[in-house]
XYZ file of C-alpha atoms in Angstrom:
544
model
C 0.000 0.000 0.000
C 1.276 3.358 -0.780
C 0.069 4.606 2.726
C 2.792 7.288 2.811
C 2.964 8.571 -0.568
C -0.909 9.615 -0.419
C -0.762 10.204 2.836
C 1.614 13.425 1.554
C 1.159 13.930 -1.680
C -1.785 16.159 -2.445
C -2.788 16.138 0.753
C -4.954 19.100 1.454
C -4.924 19.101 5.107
C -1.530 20.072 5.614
C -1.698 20.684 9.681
C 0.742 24.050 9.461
C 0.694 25.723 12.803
C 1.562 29.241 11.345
C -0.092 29.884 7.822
C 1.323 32.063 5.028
C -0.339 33.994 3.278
C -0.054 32.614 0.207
C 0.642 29.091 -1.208
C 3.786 27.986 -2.307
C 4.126 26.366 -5.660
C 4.974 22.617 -4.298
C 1.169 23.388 -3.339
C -0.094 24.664 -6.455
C 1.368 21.613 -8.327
C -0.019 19.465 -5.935
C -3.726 20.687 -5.272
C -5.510 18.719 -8.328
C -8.384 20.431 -7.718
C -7.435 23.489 -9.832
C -7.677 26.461 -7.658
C -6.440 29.488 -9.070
C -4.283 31.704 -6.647
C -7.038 34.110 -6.277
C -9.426 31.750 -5.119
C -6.724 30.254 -2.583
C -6.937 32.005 1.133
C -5.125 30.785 3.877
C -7.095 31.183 7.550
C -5.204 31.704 10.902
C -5.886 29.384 13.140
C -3.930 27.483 15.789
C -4.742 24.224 13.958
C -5.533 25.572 10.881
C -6.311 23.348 7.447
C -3.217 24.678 5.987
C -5.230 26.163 2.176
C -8.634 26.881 3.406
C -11.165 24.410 2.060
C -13.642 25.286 4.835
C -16.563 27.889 4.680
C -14.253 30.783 3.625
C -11.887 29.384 0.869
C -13.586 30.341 -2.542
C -12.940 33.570 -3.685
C -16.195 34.376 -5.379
C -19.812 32.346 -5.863
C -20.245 30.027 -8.843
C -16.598 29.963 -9.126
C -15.937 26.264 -7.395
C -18.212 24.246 -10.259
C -15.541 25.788 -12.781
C -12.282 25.263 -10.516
C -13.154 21.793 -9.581
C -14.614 20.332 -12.344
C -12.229 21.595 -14.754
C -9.292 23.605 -14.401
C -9.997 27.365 -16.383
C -7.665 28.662 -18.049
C -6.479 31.072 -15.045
C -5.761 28.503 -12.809
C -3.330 27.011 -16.073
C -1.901 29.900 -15.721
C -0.674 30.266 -12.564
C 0.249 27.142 -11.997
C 2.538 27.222 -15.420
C 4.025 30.299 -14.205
C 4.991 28.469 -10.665
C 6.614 25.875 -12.160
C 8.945 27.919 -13.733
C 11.923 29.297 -11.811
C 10.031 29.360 -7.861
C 12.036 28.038 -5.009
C 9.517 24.935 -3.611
C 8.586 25.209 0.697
C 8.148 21.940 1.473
C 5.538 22.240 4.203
C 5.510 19.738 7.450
C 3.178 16.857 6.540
C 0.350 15.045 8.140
C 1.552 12.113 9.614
C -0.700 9.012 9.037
C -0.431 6.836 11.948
C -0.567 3.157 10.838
C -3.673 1.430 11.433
C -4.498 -1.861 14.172
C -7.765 -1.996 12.545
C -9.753 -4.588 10.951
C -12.128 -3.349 8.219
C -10.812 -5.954 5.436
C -13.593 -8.234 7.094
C -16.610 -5.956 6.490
C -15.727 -5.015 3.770
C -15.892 -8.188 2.124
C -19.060 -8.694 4.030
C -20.949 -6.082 2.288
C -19.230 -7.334 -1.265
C -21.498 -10.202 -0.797
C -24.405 -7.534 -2.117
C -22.109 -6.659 -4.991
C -21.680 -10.910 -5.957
C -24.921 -10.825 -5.948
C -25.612 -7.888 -7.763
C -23.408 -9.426 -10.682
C -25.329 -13.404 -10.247
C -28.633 -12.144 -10.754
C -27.579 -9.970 -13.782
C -25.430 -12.646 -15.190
C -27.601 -15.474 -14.437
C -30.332 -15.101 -16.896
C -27.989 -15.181 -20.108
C -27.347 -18.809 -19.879
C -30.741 -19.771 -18.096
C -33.178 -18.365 -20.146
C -33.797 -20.478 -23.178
C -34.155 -23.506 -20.430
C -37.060 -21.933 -18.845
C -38.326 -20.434 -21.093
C -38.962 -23.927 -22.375
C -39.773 -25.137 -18.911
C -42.564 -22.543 -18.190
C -44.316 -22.509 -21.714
C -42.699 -19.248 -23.271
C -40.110 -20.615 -25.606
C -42.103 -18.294 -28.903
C -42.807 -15.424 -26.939
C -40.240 -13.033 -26.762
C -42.053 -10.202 -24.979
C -42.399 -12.648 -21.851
C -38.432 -13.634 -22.486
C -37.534 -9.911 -22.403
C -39.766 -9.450 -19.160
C -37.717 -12.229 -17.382
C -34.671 -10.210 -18.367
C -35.889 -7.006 -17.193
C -38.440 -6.955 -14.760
C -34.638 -7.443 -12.127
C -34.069 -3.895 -13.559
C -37.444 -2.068 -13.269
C -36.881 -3.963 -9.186
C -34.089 -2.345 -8.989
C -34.643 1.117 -10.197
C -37.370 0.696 -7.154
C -34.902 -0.444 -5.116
C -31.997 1.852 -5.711
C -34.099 4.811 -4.880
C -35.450 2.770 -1.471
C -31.784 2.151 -0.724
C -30.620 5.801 -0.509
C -33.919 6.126 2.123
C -32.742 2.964 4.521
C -29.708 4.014 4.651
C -30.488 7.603 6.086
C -33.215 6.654 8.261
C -31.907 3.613 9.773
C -28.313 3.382 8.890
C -25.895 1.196 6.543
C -26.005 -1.805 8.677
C -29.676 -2.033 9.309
C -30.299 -1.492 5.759
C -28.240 -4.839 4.747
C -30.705 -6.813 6.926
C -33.221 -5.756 5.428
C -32.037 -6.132 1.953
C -31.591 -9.548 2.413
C -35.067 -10.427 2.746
C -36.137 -9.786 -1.127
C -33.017 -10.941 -1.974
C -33.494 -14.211 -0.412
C -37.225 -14.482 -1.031
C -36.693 -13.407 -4.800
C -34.013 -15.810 -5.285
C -36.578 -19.040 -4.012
C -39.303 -17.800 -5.887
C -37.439 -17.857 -8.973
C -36.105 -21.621 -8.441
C -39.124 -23.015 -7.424
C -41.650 -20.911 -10.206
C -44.098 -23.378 -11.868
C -45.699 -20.307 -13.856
C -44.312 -17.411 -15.581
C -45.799 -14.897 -13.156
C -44.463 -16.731 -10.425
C -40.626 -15.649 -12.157
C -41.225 -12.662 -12.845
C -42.373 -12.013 -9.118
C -39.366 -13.576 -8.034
C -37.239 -11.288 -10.118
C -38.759 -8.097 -8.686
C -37.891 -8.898 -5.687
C -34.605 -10.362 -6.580
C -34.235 -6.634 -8.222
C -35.389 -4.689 -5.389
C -32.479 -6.450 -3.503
C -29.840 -5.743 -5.559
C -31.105 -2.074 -6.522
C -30.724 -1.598 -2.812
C -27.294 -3.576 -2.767
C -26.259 -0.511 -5.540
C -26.607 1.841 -3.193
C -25.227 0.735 0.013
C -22.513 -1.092 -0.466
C -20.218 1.553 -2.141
C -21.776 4.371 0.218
C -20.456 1.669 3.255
C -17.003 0.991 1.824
C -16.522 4.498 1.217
C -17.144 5.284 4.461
C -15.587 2.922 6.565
C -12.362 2.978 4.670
C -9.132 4.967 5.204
C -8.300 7.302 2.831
C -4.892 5.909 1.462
C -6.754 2.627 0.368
C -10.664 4.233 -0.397
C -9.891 3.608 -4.266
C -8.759 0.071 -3.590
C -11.460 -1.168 -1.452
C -13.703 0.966 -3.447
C -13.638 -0.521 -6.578
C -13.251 -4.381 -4.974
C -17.440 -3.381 -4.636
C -16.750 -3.820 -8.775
C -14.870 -6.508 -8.634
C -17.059 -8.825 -6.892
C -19.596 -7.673 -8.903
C -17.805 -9.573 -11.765
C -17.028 -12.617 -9.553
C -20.329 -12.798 -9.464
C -21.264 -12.247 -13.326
C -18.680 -14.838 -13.701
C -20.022 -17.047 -11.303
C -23.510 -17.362 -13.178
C -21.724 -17.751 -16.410
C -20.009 -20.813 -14.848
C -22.951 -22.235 -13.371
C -24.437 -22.471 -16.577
C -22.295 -24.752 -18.081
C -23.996 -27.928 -16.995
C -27.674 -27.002 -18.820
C -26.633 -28.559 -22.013
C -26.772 -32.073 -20.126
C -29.289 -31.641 -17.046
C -32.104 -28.903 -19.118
C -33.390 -28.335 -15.399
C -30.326 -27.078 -14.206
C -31.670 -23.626 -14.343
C -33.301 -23.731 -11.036
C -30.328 -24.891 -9.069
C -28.963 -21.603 -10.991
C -31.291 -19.685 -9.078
C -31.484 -21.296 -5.506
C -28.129 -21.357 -4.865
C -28.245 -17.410 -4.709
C -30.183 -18.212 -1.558
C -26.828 -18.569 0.572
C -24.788 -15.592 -0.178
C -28.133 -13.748 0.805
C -27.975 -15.550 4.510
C -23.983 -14.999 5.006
C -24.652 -11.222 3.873
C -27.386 -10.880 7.001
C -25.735 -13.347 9.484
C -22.467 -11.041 8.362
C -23.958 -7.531 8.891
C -25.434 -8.552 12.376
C -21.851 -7.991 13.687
C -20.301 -5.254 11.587
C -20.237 -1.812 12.886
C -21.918 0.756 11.393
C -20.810 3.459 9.147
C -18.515 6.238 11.547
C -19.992 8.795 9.558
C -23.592 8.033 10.139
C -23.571 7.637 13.907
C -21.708 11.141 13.497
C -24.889 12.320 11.787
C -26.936 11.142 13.959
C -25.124 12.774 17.038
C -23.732 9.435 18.710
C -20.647 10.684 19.104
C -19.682 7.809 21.357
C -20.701 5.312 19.140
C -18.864 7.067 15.961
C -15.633 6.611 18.142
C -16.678 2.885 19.695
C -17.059 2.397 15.041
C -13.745 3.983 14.429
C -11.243 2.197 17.047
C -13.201 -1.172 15.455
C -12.609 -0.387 11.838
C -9.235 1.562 11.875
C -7.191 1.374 15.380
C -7.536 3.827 18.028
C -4.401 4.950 16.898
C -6.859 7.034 13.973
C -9.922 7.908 16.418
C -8.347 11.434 17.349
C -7.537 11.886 13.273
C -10.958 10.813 11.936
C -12.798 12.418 14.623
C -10.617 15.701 13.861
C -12.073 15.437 10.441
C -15.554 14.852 11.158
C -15.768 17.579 13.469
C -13.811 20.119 10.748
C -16.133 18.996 7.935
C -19.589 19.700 10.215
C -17.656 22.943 12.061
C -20.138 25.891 11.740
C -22.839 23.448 9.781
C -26.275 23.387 11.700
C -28.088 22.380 8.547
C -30.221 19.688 8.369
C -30.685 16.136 6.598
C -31.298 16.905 3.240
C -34.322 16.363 1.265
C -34.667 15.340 -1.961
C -35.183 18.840 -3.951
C -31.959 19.565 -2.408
C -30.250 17.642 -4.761
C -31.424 19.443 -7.758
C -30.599 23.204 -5.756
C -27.863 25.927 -7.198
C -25.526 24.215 -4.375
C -25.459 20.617 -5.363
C -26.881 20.532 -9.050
C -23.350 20.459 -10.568
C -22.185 17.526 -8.772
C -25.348 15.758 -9.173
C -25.683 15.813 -12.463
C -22.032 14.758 -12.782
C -22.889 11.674 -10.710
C -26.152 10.732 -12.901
C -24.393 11.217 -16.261
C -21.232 8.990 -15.316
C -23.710 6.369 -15.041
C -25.547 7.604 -17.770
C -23.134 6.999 -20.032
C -21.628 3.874 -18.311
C -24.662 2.301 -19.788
C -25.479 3.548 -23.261
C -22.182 2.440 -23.741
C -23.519 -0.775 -23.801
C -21.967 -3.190 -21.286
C -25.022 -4.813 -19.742
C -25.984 -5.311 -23.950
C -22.990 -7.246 -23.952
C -23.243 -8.773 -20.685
C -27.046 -10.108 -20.971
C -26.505 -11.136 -24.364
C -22.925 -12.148 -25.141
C -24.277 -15.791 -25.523
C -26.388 -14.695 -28.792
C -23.729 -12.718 -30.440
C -21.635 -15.400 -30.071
C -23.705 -17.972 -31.390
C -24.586 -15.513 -34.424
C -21.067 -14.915 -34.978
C -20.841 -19.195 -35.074
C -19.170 -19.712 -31.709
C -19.490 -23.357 -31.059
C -19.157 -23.191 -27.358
C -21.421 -19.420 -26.528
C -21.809 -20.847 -22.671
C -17.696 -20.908 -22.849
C -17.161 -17.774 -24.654
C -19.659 -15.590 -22.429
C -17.384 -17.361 -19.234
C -14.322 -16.120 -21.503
C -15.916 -12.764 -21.199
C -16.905 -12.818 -17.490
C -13.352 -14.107 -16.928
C -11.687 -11.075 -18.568
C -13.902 -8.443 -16.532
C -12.404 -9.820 -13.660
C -9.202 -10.128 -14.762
C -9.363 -5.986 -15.407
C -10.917 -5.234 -12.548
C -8.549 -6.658 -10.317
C -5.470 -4.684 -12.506
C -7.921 -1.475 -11.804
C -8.073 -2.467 -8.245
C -4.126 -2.183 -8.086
C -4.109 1.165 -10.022
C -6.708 2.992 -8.125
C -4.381 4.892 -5.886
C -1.612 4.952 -7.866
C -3.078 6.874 -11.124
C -6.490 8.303 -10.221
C -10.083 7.827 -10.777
C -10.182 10.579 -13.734
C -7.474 9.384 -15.996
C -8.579 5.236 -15.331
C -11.754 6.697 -16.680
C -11.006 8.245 -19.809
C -8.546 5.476 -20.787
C -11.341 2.878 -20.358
C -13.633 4.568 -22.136
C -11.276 5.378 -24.957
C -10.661 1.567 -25.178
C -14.168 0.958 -25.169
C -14.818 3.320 -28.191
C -12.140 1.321 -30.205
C -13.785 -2.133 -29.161
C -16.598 -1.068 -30.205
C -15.427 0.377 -33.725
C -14.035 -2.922 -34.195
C -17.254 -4.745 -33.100
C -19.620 -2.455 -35.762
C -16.256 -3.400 -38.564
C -16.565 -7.356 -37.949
C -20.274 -7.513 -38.632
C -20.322 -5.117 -41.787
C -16.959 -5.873 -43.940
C -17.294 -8.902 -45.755
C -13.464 -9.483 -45.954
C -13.699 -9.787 -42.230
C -16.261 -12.719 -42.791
C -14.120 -15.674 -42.224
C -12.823 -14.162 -39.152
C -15.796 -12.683 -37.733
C -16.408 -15.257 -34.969
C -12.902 -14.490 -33.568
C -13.228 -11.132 -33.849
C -16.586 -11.455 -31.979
C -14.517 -12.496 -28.779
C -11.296 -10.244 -29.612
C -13.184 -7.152 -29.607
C -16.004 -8.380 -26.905
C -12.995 -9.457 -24.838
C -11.059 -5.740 -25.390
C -14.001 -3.890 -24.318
C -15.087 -5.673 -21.313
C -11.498 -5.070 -20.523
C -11.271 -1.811 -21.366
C -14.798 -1.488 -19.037
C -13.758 -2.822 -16.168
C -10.354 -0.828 -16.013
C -12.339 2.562 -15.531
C -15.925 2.857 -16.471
C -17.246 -0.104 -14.326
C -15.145 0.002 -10.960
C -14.662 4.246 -11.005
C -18.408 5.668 -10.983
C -19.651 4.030 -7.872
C -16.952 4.758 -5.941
C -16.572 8.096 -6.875
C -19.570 9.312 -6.236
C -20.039 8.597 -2.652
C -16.593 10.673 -2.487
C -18.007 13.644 -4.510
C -21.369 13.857 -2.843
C -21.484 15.942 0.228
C -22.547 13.631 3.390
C -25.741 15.436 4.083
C -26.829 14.318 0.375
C -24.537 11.489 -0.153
C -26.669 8.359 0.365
C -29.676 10.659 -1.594
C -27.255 11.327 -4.384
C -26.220 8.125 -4.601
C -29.392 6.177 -4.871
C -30.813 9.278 -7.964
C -27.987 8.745 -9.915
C -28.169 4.550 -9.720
C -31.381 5.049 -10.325
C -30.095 6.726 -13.286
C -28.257 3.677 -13.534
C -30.989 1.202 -13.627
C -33.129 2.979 -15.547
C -31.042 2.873 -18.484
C -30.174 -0.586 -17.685
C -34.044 -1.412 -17.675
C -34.445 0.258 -21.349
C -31.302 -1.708 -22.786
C -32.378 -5.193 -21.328
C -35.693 -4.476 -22.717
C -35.531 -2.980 -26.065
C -31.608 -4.292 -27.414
C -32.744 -7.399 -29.244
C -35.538 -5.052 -30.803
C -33.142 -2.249 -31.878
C -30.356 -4.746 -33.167
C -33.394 -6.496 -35.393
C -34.349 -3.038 -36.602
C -31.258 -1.824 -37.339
C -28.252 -4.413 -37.062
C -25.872 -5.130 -34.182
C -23.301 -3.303 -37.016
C -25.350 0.034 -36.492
C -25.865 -0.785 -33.009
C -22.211 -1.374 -31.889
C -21.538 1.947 -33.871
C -24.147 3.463 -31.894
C -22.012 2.314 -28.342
C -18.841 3.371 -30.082
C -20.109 7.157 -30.323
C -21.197 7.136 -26.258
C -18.114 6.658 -25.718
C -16.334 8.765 -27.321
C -18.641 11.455 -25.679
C -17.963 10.311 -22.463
C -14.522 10.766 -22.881
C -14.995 14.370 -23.932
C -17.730 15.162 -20.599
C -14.980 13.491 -18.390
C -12.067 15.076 -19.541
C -14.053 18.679 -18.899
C -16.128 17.502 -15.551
C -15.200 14.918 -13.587
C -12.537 16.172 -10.302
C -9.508 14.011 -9.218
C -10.199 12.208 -5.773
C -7.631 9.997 -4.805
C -5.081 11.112 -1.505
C -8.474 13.192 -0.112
C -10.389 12.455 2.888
C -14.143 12.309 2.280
C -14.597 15.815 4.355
C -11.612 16.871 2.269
C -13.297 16.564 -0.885
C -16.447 17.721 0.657
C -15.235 20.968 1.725
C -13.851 21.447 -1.044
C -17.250 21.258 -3.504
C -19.500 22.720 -1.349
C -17.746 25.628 -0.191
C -19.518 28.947 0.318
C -18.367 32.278 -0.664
């Protein structure tokens, strides 16, 4: 772990005991969050934040949005001109005090929502021609699509419900009761007789995981230090994709036992058990029970997750990011208000775009393309692809820290475009024609790559780090419901379009998101990593 190195670098809470009155250029270089010098004003205190990110830092209103999101040309400027030729202060650093706690546990505790987020997704792309046998629906392929996306229209439910638990009874409570449709959906589904039956069970089984969405990046985030936030972050993704891969596996034994399917389903039964039996003894998010005015209990939370060597430290920052705040729990028009509309709509449109860039097309119905393309083995290839979204997840996981959320992002989506291109090239040149079944998995392969190296792991995790925590779990749950929204219309309508139109056409389509994603990104999105959640949050929401 580079606990040090981001424990320094960029670190905005500098603890000087005697500010100057201006910063040095070391700290222009370093502060990623583009603040020109004018904005920049150092406060005298006797344990002052070294630059001023509190209530008084921003020179004049409307100015953060531009600062933060995207550096203007000012604050280019002067940080060119302090490069050249200025003698660099090296100010006394925050020393991180290494940790004696234990929050590896929980953590994988609540990634037992995310494996379950990624079965149920996964697990209808091999399953579904079996039942739909089984339960009578094998012509109809309205009912088909319903079984694929009536877990998405649950979820969109369930994201929004999510962001509500989790502020009215807290992170931990909220798993509990997320289990229950999780566990009920998941029997329903193995045991249906009827069609309606299914498609019950797959509400709920979507309510569950639409509620699993929100939480469990909005827990990891907060329970986790800040030199390893982006790591345990984006394990939330990873599992995810253990548990695409997972159902991918399990559906290798249909071709010999046709009933298989329901063994597919039930065995999601268990993870849903462990997850409650599991949250019953983790401790609840610091930051909530901070919220909620139990200071006691906020401290009690901290010594469990990270040592009491960091109570005093996390505390210090809790206390700094609510000093002079009396306001209250936010509602949900606050979200859409001149103070937080910016960084809301930068947290719906990252998922926005996550999915018109077509990843859950490719996920749900890899095994079709592949057969179309004259893949013998499509059950193999879609594990090939599961496979290889772990595998990049795993190298994002490393990276996290290391090179930032921002520039992970616009490198997987730039891979994505050219996956994409290649995808729309395979279907329409006829030269390609003898190769176009290996070119099916080369470029399905490079984009779920290219996906899960940015685009998949890098939106939930940044935005509970973006949000403010008075809107955090709110903003959260709108912009997965953003999320599942656009999920629900791809699951639904994708086999439609691509008859319409062509998957040629439609890959082209995915190839252009992209490439506008990479443009919004490159203009919008702020640089996270080294920042304590109250670092980043005094940051965008500072008042003139």
């Amino acid at each position: 772990m580079q606990v040090s190195t981001h424990a320094v670098k960029g670190n905005l809470c500098l603890g000087l005991q005697n500010c100057r009155l201006l910063p040095s250029s070391r700290e222009l270089r370093e502060n990623n969050l583009g603040f020109p010098v004018s904005e920049l004003r150092m406060t005298k205190r006797s344990s002052c934040f070294g630059i001023g990110l509190d209530s008084n830092a921003m020179g004049a209103r409307g100015n953060w949005p531009r600062s933060v999101y995207g550096s203007s040309a000012k604050a280019r400027s002067v940080r060119a001109q302090a490069y050249e030729g200025d003698v660099e202060d090296v100010a006394p650093a925050k020393i991180q005090v290494k940790s004696s706690g234990t929050v590896l546990p929980y953590v994988g505790v609540a990634c037992l929502g995310a494996i379950l987020f990624g079965y149920h997704l996964g697990v209808v792309n091999g399953a579904l021609e079996y039942l739909a046998k089984d339960l009578g629906i094998a012509e109809n392929a309205v009912l088909q699509g319903w079984v694929v996306s009536t877990l998405l229209a649950g979820a969109t439910v369930g994201s929004f419900t999510g962001g509500f638990l989790a502020d009215k009874f807290g992170r931990t409570k909220t798993f509990l009761l997320d289990a229950i449709p999780l566990a009920v959906g998941a029997f329903l589904c193995a045991t249906a007789q009827n069609i309606e039956t299914m498609i019950i069970g797959r509400l709920l089984a979507g309510i569950g995981i639409g509620i699993s969405s929100a939480i469990v990046p909005l827990y990891i985030s907060e329970i986790s230090p800040t030199e390893i936030r982006g790591t345990l972050g984006s394990v939330n993704q990873l599992f995810i994709c253990i548990g695409i891969l997972a159902a991918l596996v399990a559906g290798l034994p249909l071709a010999g036992n046709p009933l298989w399917w329901r063994t597919m389903f039930g065995v999601a039964i268990i993870p849903s058990i462990l997850l409650a039996f599991g949250m019953a003894f983790s401790p609840e998010s610091p930051r909530w029970l901070y919220q909620q005015g139990k200071i006691s209990e906020a401290e009690v939370s901290i010594r469990k997750l990270n040592g009491k060597e960091r109570v005093a430290e996390i505390m210090s920052d809790l206390d700094a990011a609510a000093q002079g705040s009396s306001e209250p729990e936010a509602g949900w028009f606050d979200l859409f208000s001149s103070r937080y509309r910016k960084v809301v709509s930068v947290g719906a449109a990252l998922f926005l775009f996550q999915q018109l860039a077509g990843i859950n097309a490719v996920v749900y119905y890899s095994t079709s393309v592949f057969r179309s393309a004259g893949i013998t083995s499509d059950v193999a290839a879609s594990a090939l692809v599961g496979a290889a979204n772990v595998f990049g997840t795993t190298v994002a996981s490393s990276l996290m820290d290391k090179q930032g959320r921002k520039s992970l992002l616009l490198t997987s989506f730039a891979g994505m475009a050219v996956s994409m291109l290649l995808l729309s090239l395979t279907f329409t040149w006829k030269t390609l024609a003898p190769y176009a079944g290996t070119l099916a998995v080369l470029g399905t392969v490079l984009y779920v790559l290219s996906f899960s190296l940015g685009a998949g792991p890098v939106p939930a995790l940044l935005l509970p780090e973006i949000f403010a925590s008075r809107i955090r779990a709110k903003a959260v749950a709108l912009s997965l419901g953003m999320h599942w929204i656009s999920n629900f219309v791809i699951g639904l309508y994708f086999l439609s379009v691509v008859t319409k139109f062509g998957i040629s056409t439609v890959y082209l389509g995915f190839a252009s998101v992209c490439l506008l994603a990479v443009m919004y990104i490159a203009g919008n999105v702020v640089e996270t990593k080294g920042r304590s959640l109250e670092e980043i949050e005094r940051a965008l929401t500072a008042a003139p």
